[in-house]
Amino acid sequence: MVKLNKIYTRTGDDGTTGLVDGSRIAKSSARMALIGDVDEANSAIGVAIAALGADPIVPDLTRIQNDLFDLGADFATPGEEFEPDEMTLRIVPAQVERLEREIDAMNEGLEPLRSFILPAGTAAVSALHLARAVVRRAERSAVAAAGGMPLNPQALAYLNRLSDHLFVAARLVASRSGGDVLWVPGASR
């Protein structure tokens, strides 16, 4: 368990931060940009949860928030060994597969798409779309970081599925409140 008695340490005043293995890297590095984007995605999901109230999807999103802390720990652990152990958190195939099962279950009752969807509707739907967009940015950061260092392939897959999950979740929530807001090409010409 994590125990934080003091929030500031002054060790980052030089523009570096510590990783899980004790090494230090620049706060401006691709790895830290990725970790920051994952943190922002987690916060965006928190905003969506607040907008959703007692919606039945909230427990899944809360579990995903916990997964995103695991994901951040995975990305903060350098190395080429991606199997978890007692001291190392790694995203595993079961976490990706769970997202896929949830996507399939949510998608079952939805109408097929007839158009692209505007990220709009209720506050909850809009918050889910915003979270999806932030997760897509985190995925782009992961792909960019993976060009210069080894990253867990399951962690990359998790981000990809998560954006899909949030898209379908937004559609599901929208279906309960009037449906998707569809793009009308050229409507404002």
Tab-separated table of C-alpha atoms in Angstrom:
chain	number	residue	atom	x	y	z
A	1	MET	CA	0.000	0.000	0.000
A	2	VAL	CA	0.994	3.586	-0.553
A	3	LYS	CA	1.548	5.761	2.473
A	4	LEU	CA	2.102	9.477	1.932
A	5	ASN	CA	2.761	11.562	5.016
A	6	LYS	CA	4.289	14.451	3.145
A	7	ILE	CA	3.075	15.604	-0.250
A	8	TYR	CA	6.088	17.650	-1.290
A	9	THR	CA	9.591	16.201	-1.313
A	10	ARG	CA	11.558	18.902	-3.173
A	11	THR	CA	13.287	16.131	-5.177
A	12	GLY	CA	11.520	17.282	-8.348
A	13	ASP	CA	12.635	20.876	-8.113
A	14	ASP	CA	15.369	20.146	-10.653
A	15	GLY	CA	12.810	19.084	-13.273
A	16	THR	CA	13.157	15.340	-12.718
A	17	THR	CA	10.874	12.748	-11.197
A	18	GLY	CA	11.342	9.234	-9.864
A	19	LEU	CA	10.185	6.033	-11.515
A	20	VAL	CA	9.169	2.783	-9.839
A	21	ASP	CA	12.699	1.345	-10.116
A	22	GLY	CA	14.201	4.398	-8.365
A	23	SER	CA	15.673	5.946	-11.507
A	24	ARG	CA	14.995	9.600	-12.276
A	25	ILE	CA	13.915	11.086	-15.582
A	26	ALA	CA	13.018	14.522	-16.894
A	27	LYS	CA	9.461	15.606	-16.248
A	28	SER	CA	9.372	16.623	-19.911
A	29	SER	CA	10.165	13.097	-21.169
A	30	ALA	CA	7.825	11.093	-23.408
A	31	ARG	CA	7.268	8.632	-20.553
A	32	MET	CA	6.149	11.374	-18.193
A	33	ALA	CA	3.924	12.976	-20.853
A	34	LEU	CA	2.248	9.586	-21.237
A	35	ILE	CA	1.791	9.135	-17.492
A	36	GLY	CA	0.338	12.648	-17.286
A	37	ASP	CA	-2.106	11.910	-20.105
A	38	VAL	CA	-3.247	8.739	-18.316
A	39	ASP	CA	-3.756	10.779	-15.137
A	40	GLU	CA	-5.778	13.344	-17.083
A	41	ALA	CA	-7.883	10.552	-18.618
A	42	ASN	CA	-8.581	9.210	-15.143
A	43	SER	CA	-9.662	12.666	-13.991
A	44	ALA	CA	-11.923	13.057	-17.037
A	45	ILE	CA	-13.575	9.741	-16.190
A	46	GLY	CA	-14.085	11.076	-12.656
A	47	VAL	CA	-15.920	14.076	-14.112
A	48	ALA	CA	-18.081	11.706	-16.174
A	49	ILE	CA	-18.874	9.660	-13.064
A	50	ALA	CA	-19.941	12.832	-11.251
A	51	ALA	CA	-22.239	13.729	-14.164
A	52	LEU	CA	-23.702	10.207	-14.336
A	53	GLY	CA	-25.033	10.137	-10.772
A	54	ALA	CA	-26.464	6.693	-10.000
A	55	ASP	CA	-26.252	5.366	-13.574
A	56	PRO	CA	-25.621	1.587	-13.703
A	57	ILE	CA	-22.378	2.133	-15.655
A	58	VAL	CA	-20.704	3.949	-12.737
A	59	PRO	CA	-19.254	0.793	-11.062
A	60	ASP	CA	-17.539	-0.173	-14.346
A	61	LEU	CA	-16.070	3.315	-14.690
A	62	THR	CA	-14.910	3.294	-11.073
A	63	ARG	CA	-13.126	-0.023	-11.694
A	64	ILE	CA	-11.563	1.499	-14.827
A	65	GLN	CA	-10.272	4.400	-12.736
A	66	ASN	CA	-8.489	1.877	-10.541
A	67	ASP	CA	-7.137	0.137	-13.663
A	68	LEU	CA	-5.758	3.481	-14.815
A	69	PHE	CA	-3.677	3.737	-11.646
A	70	ASP	CA	-2.337	0.262	-12.481
A	71	LEU	CA	-1.675	1.509	-16.008
A	72	GLY	CA	0.230	4.526	-14.707
A	73	ALA	CA	2.337	2.235	-12.519
A	74	ASP	CA	2.969	-0.005	-15.540
A	75	PHE	CA	4.184	2.952	-17.624
A	76	ALA	CA	6.286	4.189	-14.665
A	77	THR	CA	8.133	0.859	-14.513
A	78	PRO	CA	11.004	0.726	-17.023
A	79	GLY	CA	12.155	-2.567	-18.461
A	80	GLU	CA	11.361	-5.190	-21.015
A	81	GLU	CA	9.686	-7.751	-18.739
A	82	PHE	CA	5.926	-7.242	-18.774
A	83	GLU	CA	4.736	-10.081	-16.555
A	84	PRO	CA	3.415	-8.806	-13.224
A	85	ASP	CA	4.922	-9.993	-9.970
A	86	GLU	CA	4.603	-9.129	-6.292
A	87	MET	CA	6.459	-5.851	-6.753
A	88	THR	CA	5.476	-4.901	-10.317
A	89	LEU	CA	2.044	-3.882	-11.568
A	90	ARG	CA	1.404	-4.649	-15.231
A	91	ILE	CA	-1.753	-4.548	-17.297
A	92	VAL	CA	-2.683	-8.124	-18.170
A	93	PRO	CA	-4.776	-9.630	-20.994
A	94	ALA	CA	-7.734	-10.246	-18.651
A	95	GLN	CA	-8.140	-6.494	-18.140
A	96	VAL	CA	-8.285	-5.890	-21.899
A	97	GLU	CA	-10.685	-8.811	-22.369
A	98	ARG	CA	-12.994	-7.460	-19.647
A	99	LEU	CA	-13.250	-4.157	-21.536
A	100	GLU	CA	-14.108	-6.092	-24.709
A	101	ARG	CA	-16.866	-8.048	-22.934
A	102	GLU	CA	-18.315	-4.844	-21.507
A	103	ILE	CA	-18.191	-3.137	-24.926
A	104	ASP	CA	-20.040	-6.075	-26.486
A	105	ALA	CA	-22.674	-6.099	-23.717
A	106	MET	CA	-23.290	-2.337	-23.948
A	107	ASN	CA	-23.412	-2.426	-27.746
A	108	GLU	CA	-25.994	-5.254	-27.929
A	109	GLY	CA	-29.049	-3.053	-27.539
A	110	LEU	CA	-27.814	-0.052	-29.501
A	111	GLU	CA	-28.914	0.833	-32.992
A	112	PRO	CA	-26.188	0.573	-35.649
A	113	LEU	CA	-24.504	3.877	-36.432
A	114	ARG	CA	-25.969	5.777	-39.388
A	115	SER	CA	-23.683	8.773	-39.079
A	116	PHE	CA	-20.781	10.071	-37.072
A	117	ILE	CA	-21.789	11.234	-33.599
A	118	LEU	CA	-21.260	14.713	-32.250
A	119	PRO	CA	-19.768	14.710	-28.745
A	120	ALA	CA	-22.913	16.281	-27.342
A	121	GLY	CA	-26.158	15.606	-25.553
A	122	THR	CA	-26.531	15.528	-21.794
A	123	ALA	CA	-23.737	16.555	-19.445
A	124	ALA	CA	-23.020	12.875	-18.754
A	125	VAL	CA	-22.843	11.940	-22.450
A	126	SER	CA	-20.624	14.926	-23.201
A	127	ALA	CA	-18.336	14.075	-20.262
A	128	LEU	CA	-17.969	10.498	-21.527
A	129	HIS	CA	-17.062	11.784	-24.999
A	130	LEU	CA	-14.509	14.161	-23.468
A	131	ALA	CA	-13.005	11.289	-21.466
A	132	ARG	CA	-12.847	9.236	-24.691
A	133	ALA	CA	-10.964	12.038	-26.441
A	134	VAL	CA	-8.488	12.347	-23.556
A	135	VAL	CA	-7.924	8.570	-23.619
A	136	ARG	CA	-7.232	8.802	-27.373
A	137	ARG	CA	-4.575	11.430	-26.616
A	138	ALA	CA	-3.061	9.138	-23.994
A	139	GLU	CA	-2.990	6.369	-26.595
A	140	ARG	CA	-1.174	8.658	-29.061
A	141	SER	CA	1.330	9.495	-26.315
A	142	ALA	CA	1.795	5.781	-25.622
A	143	VAL	CA	2.458	5.014	-29.269
A	144	ALA	CA	4.931	7.908	-29.472
A	145	ALA	CA	6.713	6.816	-26.271
A	146	ALA	CA	6.834	3.191	-27.471
A	147	GLY	CA	8.890	4.390	-30.435
A	148	GLY	CA	11.771	5.095	-28.068
A	149	MET	CA	11.363	2.601	-25.239
A	150	PRO	CA	9.740	-0.756	-24.551
A	151	LEU	CA	6.187	-0.525	-23.224
A	152	ASN	CA	3.824	-3.313	-22.255
A	153	PRO	CA	1.791	-4.267	-25.357
A	154	GLN	CA	-1.194	-5.067	-23.118
A	155	ALA	CA	-1.076	-1.525	-21.740
A	156	LEU	CA	-1.269	-0.150	-25.274
A	157	ALA	CA	-4.180	-2.483	-26.074
A	158	TYR	CA	-5.935	-1.406	-22.861
A	159	LEU	CA	-5.851	2.252	-23.903
A	160	ASN	CA	-7.171	1.385	-27.353
A	161	ARG	CA	-10.085	-0.638	-25.931
A	162	LEU	CA	-10.790	1.966	-23.279
A	163	SER	CA	-11.501	4.679	-25.829
A	164	ASP	CA	-13.865	2.270	-27.593
A	165	HIS	CA	-15.470	1.452	-24.234
A	166	LEU	CA	-16.084	5.123	-23.476
A	167	PHE	CA	-17.524	5.700	-26.961
A	168	VAL	CA	-20.026	2.876	-26.549
A	169	ALA	CA	-20.760	3.967	-22.970
A	170	ALA	CA	-21.579	7.462	-24.254
A	171	ARG	CA	-23.914	5.934	-26.856
A	172	LEU	CA	-25.584	3.764	-24.205
A	173	VAL	CA	-26.161	6.702	-21.869
A	174	ALA	CA	-27.402	8.805	-24.813
A	175	SER	CA	-29.872	6.063	-25.758
A	176	ARG	CA	-31.550	6.547	-22.380
A	177	SER	CA	-32.008	10.275	-22.960
A	178	GLY	CA	-33.085	10.876	-26.538
A	179	GLY	CA	-30.324	9.182	-28.503
A	180	ASP	CA	-27.073	10.186	-30.165
A	181	VAL	CA	-26.595	13.669	-31.566
A	182	LEU	CA	-25.740	12.899	-35.184
A	183	TRP	CA	-23.425	14.831	-37.461
A	184	VAL	CA	-25.209	16.308	-40.451
A	185	PRO	CA	-22.558	16.878	-43.128
A	186	GLY	CA	-22.677	20.391	-44.528
A	187	ALA	CA	-25.665	21.351	-42.368
A	188	SER	CA	-24.446	24.868	-41.679
A	189	ARG	CA	-23.393	25.835	-45.207
